[in-house]
Coordinates of C-alpha atoms and ligand atoms in Angstrom, one line a residue:
X1 CA 0.2 25.3 13.0
X2 CA -0.9 22.5 15.3
X3 CA 1.3 19.0 15.5
X4 CA -0.9 17.2 17.9
X5 CA -3.1 14.3 16.9
X6 CA -6.6 14.8 17.8
X7 CA -8.1 12.6 20.8
X8 CA -9.7 10.2 17.9
X9 CA -6.3 9.7 16.0
X10 CA -4.6 9.0 19.7
X11 CA -7.2 6.5 20.3
X12 CA -7.0 4.6 16.8
X13 CA -3.3 4.6 17.3
X14 CA -3.6 2.9 20.7
X15 CA -6.5 0.4 19.6
X16 CA -4.5 -0.8 16.3
X17 CA -1.1 -0.8 18.3
X18 CA -2.9 -3.3 20.9
X19 CA -4.5 -5.2 18.5
X20 CA -1.2 -5.5 16.0
X21 CA 1.1 -6.2 18.9
X22 CA -0.7 -8.8 20.7
X23 CA -2.8 -10.6 17.8
X24 CA -0.9 -10.0 14.7
X25 CA 2.6 -9.6 15.6
X26 CA 3.1 -13.2 17.1
X27 CA 1.8 -14.6 13.6
X28 CA 4.2 -12.6 11.3
X29 CA 7.3 -14.7 11.5
X30 CA 5.0 -18.0 10.5
X31 CA 3.4 -16.5 7.9
X32 CA 6.9 -15.1 6.4
X33 CA 8.3 -18.2 6.7
X34 CA 5.5 -20.2 5.2
X35 CA 3.9 -17.7 2.7
X36 CA 0.6 -18.5 3.6
X37 CA -1.9 -15.8 3.3
X38 CA -2.9 -14.3 6.9
X39 CA -6.4 -15.3 7.0
X40 CA -6.6 -15.2 10.8
X41 CA -5.2 -11.7 10.9
X42 CA -7.6 -10.4 8.1
X43 CA -10.2 -11.7 9.8
X44 CA -9.3 -10.1 13.0
X45 CA -9.1 -6.8 11.3
X46 CA -12.5 -7.3 9.6
X47 CA -14.1 -7.9 12.9
X48 CA -12.7 -4.8 14.5
X49 CA -14.2 -2.8 11.0
X50 CA -10.5 -1.7 9.6
X51 CA -11.3 -3.6 6.2
X52 CA -13.3 -0.4 5.1
X53 CA -11.9 1.8 7.6
X54 CA -11.5 4.9 5.3
X55 CA -15.2 4.6 3.7
X56 CA -17.9 6.9 4.7
X57 CA -20.5 5.2 7.2
X58 CA -23.2 5.4 4.9
X59 CA -21.4 2.5 3.0
X60 CA -20.8 0.4 6.1
X61 CA -17.2 1.6 6.6
X62 CA -15.7 3.4 10.0
X63 CA -15.5 6.8 8.2
X64 CA -11.9 7.7 9.7
X65 CA -10.0 10.5 8.3
X66 CA -7.0 9.7 6.3
X67 CA -4.5 10.7 9.0
X68 CA -6.2 8.2 11.2
X69 CA -6.0 5.8 8.3
X70 CA -2.2 6.2 8.1
X71 CA -1.8 5.9 11.7
X72 CA -3.7 2.2 11.5
X73 CA -1.6 1.2 8.6
X74 CA 1.6 2.5 10.3
X75 CA 0.8 0.6 13.5
X76 CA -0.1 -2.7 11.5
X77 CA 3.4 -2.5 9.5
X78 CA 5.0 -1.9 12.7
X79 CA 4.1 -5.5 13.7
X80 CA 3.5 -7.2 10.1
X81 CA 4.3 -5.4 6.9
X82 CA 2.3 -8.1 5.0
X83 CA -0.8 -7.3 6.9
X84 CA -0.6 -3.5 6.2
X85 CA -0.3 -3.9 2.6
X86 CA -3.0 -6.5 2.2
X87 CA -5.4 -3.4 4.0
X88 CA -3.8 -0.7 1.9
X89 CA -4.8 -2.6 -1.4
X90 CA -8.2 -3.3 0.3
X91 CA -9.2 0.1 1.6
X92 CA -7.2 2.3 -0.9
X93 CA -6.8 0.8 -4.0
X94 CA -9.9 -0.9 -4.4
X95 CA -12.6 0.2 -2.0
X96 CA -11.6 4.2 -2.5
X97 CA -11.5 3.5 -6.0
X98 CA -15.0 2.6 -6.2
X99 CA -15.9 5.1 -3.8
X100 CA -14.3 7.9 -5.7
X101 CA -15.3 6.5 -9.2
X102 CA -18.2 4.5 -9.1
X103 CA -21.9 5.9 -9.4
X104 CA -24.1 5.6 -6.5
X105 CA -25.5 2.3 -7.5
X106 CA -22.0 0.9 -7.9
X107 CA -21.2 2.1 -4.3
X108 CA -24.4 0.7 -2.9
X109 CA -23.4 -2.4 -4.2
X110 CA -20.1 -3.0 -4.0
X111 CA -18.8 -1.1 -1.0
X112 CA -20.7 -2.6 2.0
X113 CA -19.6 -6.2 1.6
X114 CA -16.0 -4.9 1.4
X115 CA -16.6 -3.0 4.7
X116 CA -18.3 -6.2 6.4
X117 CA -15.0 -8.1 5.3
X118 CA -17.1 -10.4 3.2
X119 CA -15.1 -9.4 0.3
X120 CA -11.3 -9.1 -0.3
X121 CA -10.6 -6.8 -3.1
X122 CA -7.6 -6.2 -5.6
X123 CA -6.2 -3.9 -8.0
X124 CA -5.0 -5.1 -11.3
X125 CA -2.8 -2.4 -13.6
X126 CA 0.4 -3.6 -14.0
X127 CA 1.2 -6.0 -17.0
X128 CA 4.5 -7.7 -18.0
X129 CA 5.3 -4.8 -20.7
X130 CA 3.4 -2.2 -18.6
X131 CA 5.2 -1.8 -15.1
X132 CA 6.1 2.0 -14.8
X133 CA 4.9 2.8 -18.2
X134 CA 1.5 2.0 -16.7
X135 CA -0.4 3.2 -19.5
X136 CA 1.2 0.7 -22.1
X137 CA -1.5 -2.0 -21.4
X138 CA -2.4 -4.7 -23.8
X139 CA -5.4 -6.0 -22.0
X140 CA -8.3 -5.5 -24.2
X141 CA -11.9 -4.5 -23.2
X142 CA -13.9 -5.4 -26.6
X143 CA -17.4 -4.0 -26.8
X144 CA -20.3 -6.9 -26.7
X145 CA -23.8 -6.8 -26.4
X146 CA -24.8 -5.3 -23.1
X147 CA -20.9 -4.8 -22.1
X148 CA -17.3 -5.8 -22.5
X149 CA -15.2 -8.9 -23.2
X150 CA -12.1 -8.6 -21.4
X151 CA -8.6 -10.4 -22.4
X152 CA -5.1 -10.1 -20.9
X153 CA -2.5 -11.0 -18.3
X154 CA -2.3 -8.6 -15.1
X155 CA 0.9 -9.4 -13.3
X156 CA 2.1 -8.8 -9.7
X157 CA -1.5 -8.3 -8.3
X158 CA -1.5 -8.2 -4.4
X159 CA -4.3 -10.5 -2.9
X160 CA -4.3 -12.0 -6.4
X161 CA -5.8 -15.3 -5.9
X162 CA -7.3 -14.8 -2.5
X163 CA -9.4 -11.8 -3.4
X164 CA -13.0 -12.0 -4.4
X165 CA -13.1 -9.0 -6.7
X166 CA -10.5 -7.0 -9.1
X167 CA -10.5 -3.4 -10.3
X168 CA -9.0 -4.1 -13.9
X169 CA -7.9 -1.5 -16.3
X170 CA -8.0 -2.3 -19.9
X171 CA -8.0 -0.8 -23.5
X172 CA -11.0 0.3 -24.9
X173 CA -9.7 2.3 -27.6
X174 CA -6.1 1.8 -28.7
X175 CA -5.9 4.8 -31.0
X176 CA -6.6 7.1 -27.9
X177 CA -3.6 6.2 -26.1
X178 CA -3.9 7.0 -22.3
X179 CA -7.3 8.3 -23.0
X180 CA -8.3 5.0 -24.4
X181 CA -8.0 3.0 -21.2
X182 CA -11.0 2.2 -18.9
X183 CA -11.7 0.8 -15.5
X184 CA -13.9 -2.4 -14.8
X185 CA -14.9 -4.5 -11.3
X186 CA -14.5 -8.1 -12.1
X187 CA -15.5 -10.9 -10.0
X188 CA -13.1 -13.7 -9.3
X189 CA -16.0 -16.4 -10.0
X190 CA -16.5 -15.2 -13.6
X191 CA -16.0 -17.6 -16.5
X192 CA -12.5 -16.8 -17.9
X193 CA -10.5 -15.7 -14.9
X194 CA -7.8 -17.7 -14.0
X195 CA -4.4 -17.0 -11.6
X196 CA -0.7 -17.8 -12.1
X197 CA 1.1 -19.5 -9.2
X198 CA 1.9 -17.3 -6.1
X199 CA 5.2 -15.6 -6.2
X200 CA 8.4 -16.5 -4.2
X201 CA 9.1 -13.0 -3.0
X202 CA 12.1 -11.5 -0.8
X203 CA 9.5 -9.4 1.5
X204 CA 5.7 -9.2 2.5
X205 CA 5.9 -13.0 1.6
X206 CA 2.4 -13.7 2.7
X207 CA 0.6 -11.0 0.5
X208 CA -0.6 -13.7 -2.2
X209 CA 1.0 -12.2 -5.0
X210 CA 0.6 -13.7 -8.5
X211 CA -0.8 -13.2 -12.0
X212 CA -4.6 -12.7 -12.6
X213 CA -5.3 -13.9 -16.2
X214 CA -8.6 -12.7 -18.4
X215 CA -9.7 -15.0 -20.9
X216 CA -12.8 -13.5 -22.9
X217 CA -14.3 -12.5 -19.1
X218 CA -17.7 -10.9 -20.0
X219 CA -18.7 -8.0 -17.8
X220 CA -21.9 -5.9 -17.9
X221 CA -21.6 -2.3 -18.9
X222 CA -22.9 -1.5 -15.3
X223 CA -19.4 -2.7 -14.0
X224 CA -17.3 -0.2 -15.7
X225 CA -16.1 2.7 -13.3
X226 CA -16.4 6.2 -14.7
X227 CA -17.0 7.0 -18.5
X228 CA -15.1 5.0 -21.2
X229 CA -11.5 6.6 -21.5
X230 CA -11.3 7.4 -17.9
X231 CA -9.3 4.6 -16.8
X232 CA -5.7 6.0 -16.9
X233 CA -6.8 9.3 -14.9
X234 CA -8.6 6.6 -12.4
X235 CA -5.7 4.5 -12.2
X236 CA -3.4 7.3 -11.0
X237 CA -5.9 9.1 -8.8
X238 CA -6.4 5.8 -7.0
X239 CA -2.3 5.4 -6.8
X240 CA -2.2 8.5 -4.6
X241 CA -4.3 7.0 -1.8
X242 CA -2.3 3.8 -2.0
X243 CA 0.8 5.7 -2.1
X244 CA -0.1 7.4 1.3
X245 CA -0.6 3.8 2.6
X246 CA 2.8 2.8 1.5
X247 CA 4.3 5.8 3.2
X248 CA 2.5 4.7 6.2
X249 CA 3.9 1.2 5.7
X250 CA 7.5 2.2 5.5
X251 CA 7.1 4.2 8.8
X252 CA 5.6 1.4 10.5
X253 CA 8.5 -1.0 9.1
X254 CA 11.1 1.3 10.3
X255 CA 9.5 2.2 13.7
X256 CA 9.3 -1.7 14.2
X257 CA 13.3 -2.0 13.4
X258 CA 13.8 0.7 16.1
X259 CA 11.5 -0.9 18.5
X260 CA 13.7 -4.3 18.0
X261 CA 16.7 -2.5 18.0
X262 CA 16.4 -0.5 20.9
X263 CA 15.1 -3.4 22.9
X264 CA 18.5 -5.3 21.8
X265 CA 20.6 -2.7 22.4
X266 CA 19.2 -2.6 26.4
X267 CA 19.9 -6.3 26.8
X268 CA 23.1 -7.4 25.0
X269 CA 26.3 -6.9 26.5
X270 CA 29.5 -7.0 25.2
X271 CA 32.9 -6.0 26.8
X272 CA 31.3 -6.0 30.1
X273 CA 28.4 -3.4 29.1
X274 CA 25.4 -2.9 27.3
X275 CA 25.8 -2.2 23.5
X276 CA 23.3 0.8 23.9
X277 CA 26.0 2.3 26.0
X278 CA 28.4 2.6 23.1
X279 CA 28.1 5.8 21.0
X280 CA 28.2 3.8 17.8
X281 CA 24.9 2.1 18.4
X282 CA 23.5 5.4 19.8
X283 CA 24.4 7.3 16.7
X284 CA 22.6 4.5 14.5
X285 CA 19.6 4.6 16.6
X286 CA 19.6 8.5 16.6
X287 CA 19.4 8.3 12.7
X288 CA 16.8 5.8 12.9
X289 CA 14.7 7.8 15.2
X290 CA 15.4 11.1 13.2
X291 CA 14.4 9.6 10.0
X292 CA 11.2 7.8 11.4
X293 CA 9.9 11.4 12.8
X294 CA 11.0 13.1 9.4
X295 CA 9.0 10.3 7.6
X296 CA 6.0 10.2 9.8
X297 CA 5.6 14.2 9.3
X298 CA 5.7 14.0 5.6
X299 CA 3.1 11.0 5.6
X300 CA 0.8 12.7 7.9
X301 CA 0.9 15.9 5.7
X302 CA 0.4 14.0 2.6
X303 CA -2.5 12.0 4.4
X304 CA -4.2 15.4 5.6
X305 CA -3.8 16.9 2.1
X306 CA -5.3 13.7 0.4
X307 CA -7.9 13.4 2.8
X308 CA -9.2 17.0 2.5
X309 CA -9.4 17.0 -1.3
X310 CA -6.5 19.1 -1.7
X311 CA -3.9 18.8 -4.3
X312 CA -1.5 16.4 -2.9
X313 CA 0.3 14.6 -5.5
X314 CA 3.7 16.2 -5.0
X315 CA 3.4 15.9 -1.2
X316 CA 2.3 12.1 -1.5
X317 CA 5.2 11.3 -3.7
X318 CA 7.8 12.9 -1.4
X319 CA 6.2 11.2 1.6
X320 CA 6.4 7.8 -0.2
X321 CA 9.9 8.4 -1.6
X322 CA 11.5 9.4 1.8
X323 CA 9.7 7.2 3.9
X324 CA 10.5 4.2 1.8
X325 CA 14.2 5.1 1.6
X326 CA 14.4 5.9 5.1
X327 CA 12.9 2.3 6.1
X328 CA 15.6 0.9 3.8
X329 CA 18.5 2.7 5.5
X330 CA 17.1 2.0 8.7
X331 CA 16.2 -1.6 8.8
X332 CA 19.8 -2.1 7.5
X333 CA 21.2 -0.4 10.6
X334 CA 18.6 -2.3 12.5
X335 CA 20.0 -5.8 11.5
X336 CA 23.5 -4.3 12.1
X337 CA 22.7 -3.4 15.8
X338 CA 21.4 -7.0 16.3
X339 CA 25.0 -8.3 15.0
X340 CA 24.8 -12.1 14.0
X341 CA 21.3 -12.5 15.6
X342 CA 20.0 -9.6 13.6
X343 CA 21.1 -11.8 10.6
X344 CA 18.7 -15.1 11.5
X345 CA 15.1 -15.2 11.7
X346 CA 15.3 -16.0 15.3
X347 CA 14.6 -11.8 15.5
X348 CA 12.3 -9.8 13.1
X349 CA 14.9 -7.6 12.1
X350 CA 16.1 -9.5 9.0
X351 CA 12.4 -9.6 7.8
X352 CA 11.9 -6.0 8.4
X353 CA 14.9 -5.4 6.2
X354 CA 13.5 -7.6 3.6
X355 CA 10.1 -6.0 3.7
X356 CA 11.2 -2.5 3.5
X357 CA 12.8 -2.9 0.1
X358 CA 9.3 -3.5 -1.6
X359 CA 8.2 0.2 -0.5
X360 CA 10.6 1.7 -2.6
X361 CA 9.1 -0.4 -5.7
X362 CA 5.2 -0.8 -5.9
X363 CA 3.0 1.9 -6.4
X364 CA 5.7 3.7 -8.4
X365 CA 9.6 2.9 -7.9
X366 CA 11.6 5.7 -6.2
X367 CA 12.8 6.8 -9.8
X368 CA 9.0 7.5 -10.6
X369 CA 8.4 9.4 -7.6
X370 CA 11.8 11.4 -8.1
X371 CA 10.2 12.1 -11.9
X372 CA 6.9 13.3 -10.6
X373 CA 8.6 15.4 -7.7
X374 CA 10.9 17.2 -10.3
X375 CA 8.2 17.7 -12.6
X376 CA 6.5 20.0 -10.0
X377 CA 9.5 21.7 -9.0
X378 CA 10.0 22.7 -12.4
X379 CA 6.3 23.4 -12.8
X380 CA 6.5 25.8 -9.5
X381 CA 9.8 27.4 -11.1
X382 CA 8.0 28.4 -14.4
X383 CA 4.7 29.1 -12.9
X384 CA 3.1 27.1 -15.3
X385 CA 1.0 25.1 -12.4
X386 CA 0.4 22.2 -14.6
X387 CA -1.2 19.4 -12.8
X388 CA 1.1 17.0 -11.7
X389 CA -1.0 13.6 -12.2
X390 CA -4.2 14.4 -13.6
Ligands
FAD1 C1 5.3 -7.7 -4.4 C2 4.5 -6.7 -5.4 C3 3.4 -6.4 -5.3 C4 2.7 -5.5 -6.3 N1 1.4 -5.5 -6.4 C5 0.6 -4.6 -7.3 C6 -0.6 -4.6 -7.4 O1 -1.7 -5.3 -6.4 N2 -1.4 -4.3 -8.5 C7 -1.0 -3.9 -9.7 O2 -1.1 -3.4 -10.7 N3 0.7 -3.8 -9.5 C8 1.5 -4.3 -8.5 N4 2.7 -4.3 -8.2 C9 3.6 -3.9 -9.6 C10 4.3 -2.8 -9.1 O3 3.4 -1.5 -9.0 C11 5.3 -2.6 -10.4 O4 6.3 -3.6 -10.2 C12 6.2 -1.3 -10.5 O5 5.4 -0.4 -10.5 C13 7.4 -1.2 -11.1 O6 7.1 -1.7 -12.4 P1 8.4 -3.2 -12.9 O7 8.2 -3.9 -12.1 O8 7.9 -3.6 -14.5 O9 9.5 -2.2 -13.3 P2 10.0 -1.5 -14.5 O10 8.9 -0.1 -14.6 O11 10.5 -2.1 -15.7 O12 11.3 -0.7 -13.8 C14 12.6 -1.2 -13.8 C15 13.4 -0.3 -13.3 O13 13.5 0.6 -14.4 C16 13.2 2.1 -13.5 N5 12.6 3.0 -14.6 C17 11.4 2.6 -15.4 N6 11.3 3.9 -15.9 C18 11.9 4.9 -15.8 C19 12.1 6.2 -16.2 N7 11.2 6.7 -17.1 N8 13.1 6.8 -15.7 C20 14.0 6.4 -14.8 N9 13.7 5.0 -14.4 C21 12.9 4.3 -14.8 C22 12.5 1.8 -12.4 O14 12.4 2.8 -11.4 C23 12.9 0.3 -11.8 O15 14.3 0.7 -11.3 C24 3.6 -5.3 -7.4 C25 4.8 -5.2 -7.4 C26 5.3 -6.4 -6.5 C27 6.9 -6.6 -6.5

């Protein structure tokens, strides 16, 4: 067993670290405050090829292995969690979904513009009545000549109003339950596509979250991913890659909180000495550091399993569950270490605490991850070896 990152993986960390710390971090506080989508950060990342970083080079991607991808998202989130989720949605939930489930013509048509950064993608699964119960969709895809007519309302869509293209899940056969869902590629400029207002959020405030409304949107048959009825399977498989990204986002947020708290502990004096010399502060830092290392190892293992095509669902759920809850615990400590200053927007500690919360909620809540992990434990115990998700 070798815990050493490869030279390429170390180089990716260094490159993304420098870009994120020098160019993205300085913009994070203003975007958090205004809620304005960070176009300039996204443009910089597109320029460097990070908008298709986990896609094969034949489609214009950077061809990075999944551990490198996780490292890149981690370094971005360390600087700015909003930018990290924009890339997670672009790369995992949108592009990788088309890569894994589209046919060759769809891959050739849809992937290169995503990799060039000309197209920003989004993922539309959640509906008002279908959150954790993701199969309970009401959006309908009705058969019409040459294709389908989509009608429904998707909620909480990241990159919602700013994306150019969406993967949309809809019911093609309501009698078939989970097996009656299908996935479609929908363009923003198609007649019948509209958006709700941007949501005013606790954290990742600039990630342009809103409803996407579909009113009799006609899509041709060649925009269906996979077969009719494959939609639920596609949605859940796609979320596996996305969850690796969210685990990495959580690791990065916690690392950012450690960076901030450590620098503060080494500069702030009270009672004539640095607060970092007090055991109370050291123990908080020790707990944060231990948890970030544990979360990082779980995340890299999950990324490696997913990237190498192995059965990874339980490992991914464990990584997302642990990393997100560690980020929440650690960022609260991060604010505590900065005292009153941690409670103000003068320092990024409070933003990191707000940003950490969403990692316990989206792409499957902590409760949903525990359900999946428990199912895995019970399967192992009874030796039934039933697949976890698909
Ligand atoms: C900022 C943001 C961005 C998002 N981006 C996207 C996106 O791009 N695309 C997209 O499709 N969706 C997106 N979502 C939706 C997100 O994935 C859902 O919010 C999440 O899956 C939870 O669904 P819900 O909000 O309806 O909560 P609910 O499912 O209603 O859950 C409410 C509570 O009940 C618990 N619960 C539910 N069922 C069970 C159960 N069986 N056992 C125990 N507890 C349970 C949950 O864990 C939670 O604590 C986003 C959400 C947010 C907030």
